[in-house]
Tab-separated table of C-alpha atoms in Angstrom:
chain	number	residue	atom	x	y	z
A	1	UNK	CA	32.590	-0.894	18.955
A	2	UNK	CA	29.725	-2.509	20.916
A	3	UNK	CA	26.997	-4.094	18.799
A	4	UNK	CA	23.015	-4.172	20.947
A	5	UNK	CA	21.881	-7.046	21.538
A	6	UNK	CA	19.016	-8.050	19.555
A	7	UNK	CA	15.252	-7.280	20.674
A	8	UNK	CA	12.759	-9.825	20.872
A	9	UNK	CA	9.914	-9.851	18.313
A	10	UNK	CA	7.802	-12.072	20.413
A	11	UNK	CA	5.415	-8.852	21.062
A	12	UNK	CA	5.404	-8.156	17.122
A	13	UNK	CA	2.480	-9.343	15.404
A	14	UNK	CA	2.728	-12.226	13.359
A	15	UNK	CA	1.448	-11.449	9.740
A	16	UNK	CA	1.897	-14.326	6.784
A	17	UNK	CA	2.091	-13.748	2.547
A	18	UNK	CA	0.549	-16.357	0.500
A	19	UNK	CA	-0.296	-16.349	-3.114
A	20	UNK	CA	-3.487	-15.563	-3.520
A	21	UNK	CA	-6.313	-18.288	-4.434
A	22	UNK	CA	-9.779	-18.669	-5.834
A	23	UNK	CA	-11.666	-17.323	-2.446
A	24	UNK	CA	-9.602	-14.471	-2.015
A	25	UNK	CA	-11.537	-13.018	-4.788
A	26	UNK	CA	-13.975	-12.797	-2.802
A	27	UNK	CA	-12.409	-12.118	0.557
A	28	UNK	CA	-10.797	-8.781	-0.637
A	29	UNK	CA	-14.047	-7.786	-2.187
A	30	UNK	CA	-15.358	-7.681	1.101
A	31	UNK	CA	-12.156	-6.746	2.785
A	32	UNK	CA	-11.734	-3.235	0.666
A	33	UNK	CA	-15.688	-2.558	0.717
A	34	UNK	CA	-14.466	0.588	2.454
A	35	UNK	CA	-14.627	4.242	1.322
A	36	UNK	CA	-11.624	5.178	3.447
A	37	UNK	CA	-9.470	1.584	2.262
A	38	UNK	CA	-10.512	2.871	-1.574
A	39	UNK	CA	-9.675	6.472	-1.037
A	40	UNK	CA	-7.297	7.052	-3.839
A	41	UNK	CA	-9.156	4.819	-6.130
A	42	UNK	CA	-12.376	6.565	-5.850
A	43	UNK	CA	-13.575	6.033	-2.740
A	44	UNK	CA	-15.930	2.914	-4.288
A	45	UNK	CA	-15.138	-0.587	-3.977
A	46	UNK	CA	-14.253	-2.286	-7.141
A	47	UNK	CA	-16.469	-5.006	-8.703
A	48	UNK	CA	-16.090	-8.797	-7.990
A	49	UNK	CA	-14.779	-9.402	-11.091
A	50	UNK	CA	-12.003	-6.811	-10.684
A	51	UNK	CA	-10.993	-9.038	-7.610
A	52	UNK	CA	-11.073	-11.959	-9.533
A	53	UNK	CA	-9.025	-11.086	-12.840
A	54	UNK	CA	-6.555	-9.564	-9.806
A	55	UNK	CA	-5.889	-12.768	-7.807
A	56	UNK	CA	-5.688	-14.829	-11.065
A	57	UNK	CA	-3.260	-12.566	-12.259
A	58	UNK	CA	-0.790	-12.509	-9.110
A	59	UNK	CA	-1.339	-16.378	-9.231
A	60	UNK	CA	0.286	-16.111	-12.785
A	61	UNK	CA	2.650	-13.448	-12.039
A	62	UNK	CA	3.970	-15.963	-8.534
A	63	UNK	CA	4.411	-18.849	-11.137
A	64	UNK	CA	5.991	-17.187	-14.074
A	65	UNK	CA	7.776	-14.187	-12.089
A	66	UNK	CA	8.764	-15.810	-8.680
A	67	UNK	CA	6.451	-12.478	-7.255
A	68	UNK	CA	2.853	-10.773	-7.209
A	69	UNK	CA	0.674	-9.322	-4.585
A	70	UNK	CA	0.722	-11.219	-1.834
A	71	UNK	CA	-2.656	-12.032	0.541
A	72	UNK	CA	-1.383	-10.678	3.904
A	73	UNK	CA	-2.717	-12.909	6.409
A	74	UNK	CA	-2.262	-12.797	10.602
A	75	UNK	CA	-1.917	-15.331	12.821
A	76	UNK	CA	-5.268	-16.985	12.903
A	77	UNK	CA	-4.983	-16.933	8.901
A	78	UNK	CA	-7.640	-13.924	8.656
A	79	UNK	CA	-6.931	-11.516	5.909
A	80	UNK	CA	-5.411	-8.344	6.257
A	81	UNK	CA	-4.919	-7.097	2.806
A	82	UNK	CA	-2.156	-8.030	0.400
A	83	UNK	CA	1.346	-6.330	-0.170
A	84	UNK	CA	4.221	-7.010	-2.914
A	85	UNK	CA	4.794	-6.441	-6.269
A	86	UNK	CA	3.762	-6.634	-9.723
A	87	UNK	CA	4.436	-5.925	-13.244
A	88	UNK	CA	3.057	-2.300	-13.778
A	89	UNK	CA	-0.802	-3.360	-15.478
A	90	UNK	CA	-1.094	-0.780	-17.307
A	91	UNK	CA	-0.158	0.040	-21.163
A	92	UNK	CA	-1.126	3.584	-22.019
A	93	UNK	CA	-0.152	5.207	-18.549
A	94	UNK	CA	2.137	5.336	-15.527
A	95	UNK	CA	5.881	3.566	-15.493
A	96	UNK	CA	5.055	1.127	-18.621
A	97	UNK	CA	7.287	-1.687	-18.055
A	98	UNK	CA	8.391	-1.071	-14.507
A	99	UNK	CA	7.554	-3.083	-11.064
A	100	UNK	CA	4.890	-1.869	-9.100
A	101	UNK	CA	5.567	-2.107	-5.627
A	102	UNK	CA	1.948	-2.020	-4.135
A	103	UNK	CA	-0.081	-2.918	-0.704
A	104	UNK	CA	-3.968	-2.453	0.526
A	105	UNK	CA	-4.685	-3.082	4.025
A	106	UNK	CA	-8.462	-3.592	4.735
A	107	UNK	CA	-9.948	-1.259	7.456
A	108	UNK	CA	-9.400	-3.117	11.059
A	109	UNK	CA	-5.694	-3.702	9.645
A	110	UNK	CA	-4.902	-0.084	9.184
A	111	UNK	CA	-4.168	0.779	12.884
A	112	UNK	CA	-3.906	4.526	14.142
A	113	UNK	CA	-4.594	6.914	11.247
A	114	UNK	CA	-3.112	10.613	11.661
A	115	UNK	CA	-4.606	12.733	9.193
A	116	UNK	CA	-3.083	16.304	9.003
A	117	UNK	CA	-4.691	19.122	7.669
A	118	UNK	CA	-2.767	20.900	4.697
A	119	UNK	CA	-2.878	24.123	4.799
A	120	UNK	CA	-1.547	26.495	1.427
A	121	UNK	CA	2.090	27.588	1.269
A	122	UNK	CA	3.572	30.177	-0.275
A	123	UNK	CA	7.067	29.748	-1.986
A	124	UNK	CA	9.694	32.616	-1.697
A	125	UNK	CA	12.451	33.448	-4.547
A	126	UNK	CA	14.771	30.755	-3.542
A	127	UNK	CA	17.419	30.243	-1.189
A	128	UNK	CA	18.878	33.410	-1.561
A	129	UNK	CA	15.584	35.344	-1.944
A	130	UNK	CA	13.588	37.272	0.683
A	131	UNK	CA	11.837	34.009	2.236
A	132	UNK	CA	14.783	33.413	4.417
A	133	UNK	CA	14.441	29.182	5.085
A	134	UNK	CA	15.059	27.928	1.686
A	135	UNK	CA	11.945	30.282	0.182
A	136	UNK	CA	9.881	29.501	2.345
A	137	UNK	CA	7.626	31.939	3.383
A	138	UNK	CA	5.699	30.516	6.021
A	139	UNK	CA	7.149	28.446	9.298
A	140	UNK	CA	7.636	24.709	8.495
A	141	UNK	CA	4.170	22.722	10.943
């Protein structure tokens, strides 16, 4: 058994975590001011205050946890977003008690979006039933 050599990451772009501090409050206010970043939470930016409760909070969760949500930072220490993990925040919803595994990139660190167009499918009677492919009833896109 051969095993490939390994490929460079020198073209890869360079992106840092740090535990977030006072002024990235303020940073990721600015950073998610974007309908399209905020999409599934509304499509409006959160308040300041949101942002700062948040970074104090992943500040406590990095000292008494060892993790949080990360500020995701590139090479020339701009802000990208933030990415990691958290105790789920909630109380009366959702996974109570579980790790959230969560990320937010702000709009120029999103890259190449492909949106695709959903269009309504109709479900056969099964596998065995008259929609042939598993039920389906329609060719997969």
């Amino acid at each position: 058994m051969s095993i490939a050599p390994a490929t460079p990451h020198a073209s890869a772009p360079a992106v840092r975590l740090r535990v977030p501090t006072d002024e990235d409050a303020l940073t990721w206010y600015r950073v998610f001011d974007d309908p399209e970043v905020m999409e599934f939470f509304g499509g409006r930016r959160a308040d300041f205050s949101v942002y700062e409760e948040l970074t104090a909070r992943q500040r406590r969760h990095d000292a008494e946890l060892g993790y949080c949500l990360w500020t995701l930072t590139d090479e020339a220490d701009t802000v990208l977003g933030f990415t990691g993990a958290q105790p789920w925040p909630h109380t009366h919803y959702g996974p109570v008690g579980a790790i959230e595994i969560g990320w937010r990139l702000g709009r120029t660190a999103m890259g190449a979006r492909v949106r695709h167009r959903r269009r309504p499918r109709r479900v056969g009677a099964g596998a065995g039933g008259r929609g042939g492919r598993g039920g389906r009833d329609d060719p997969l896109p």
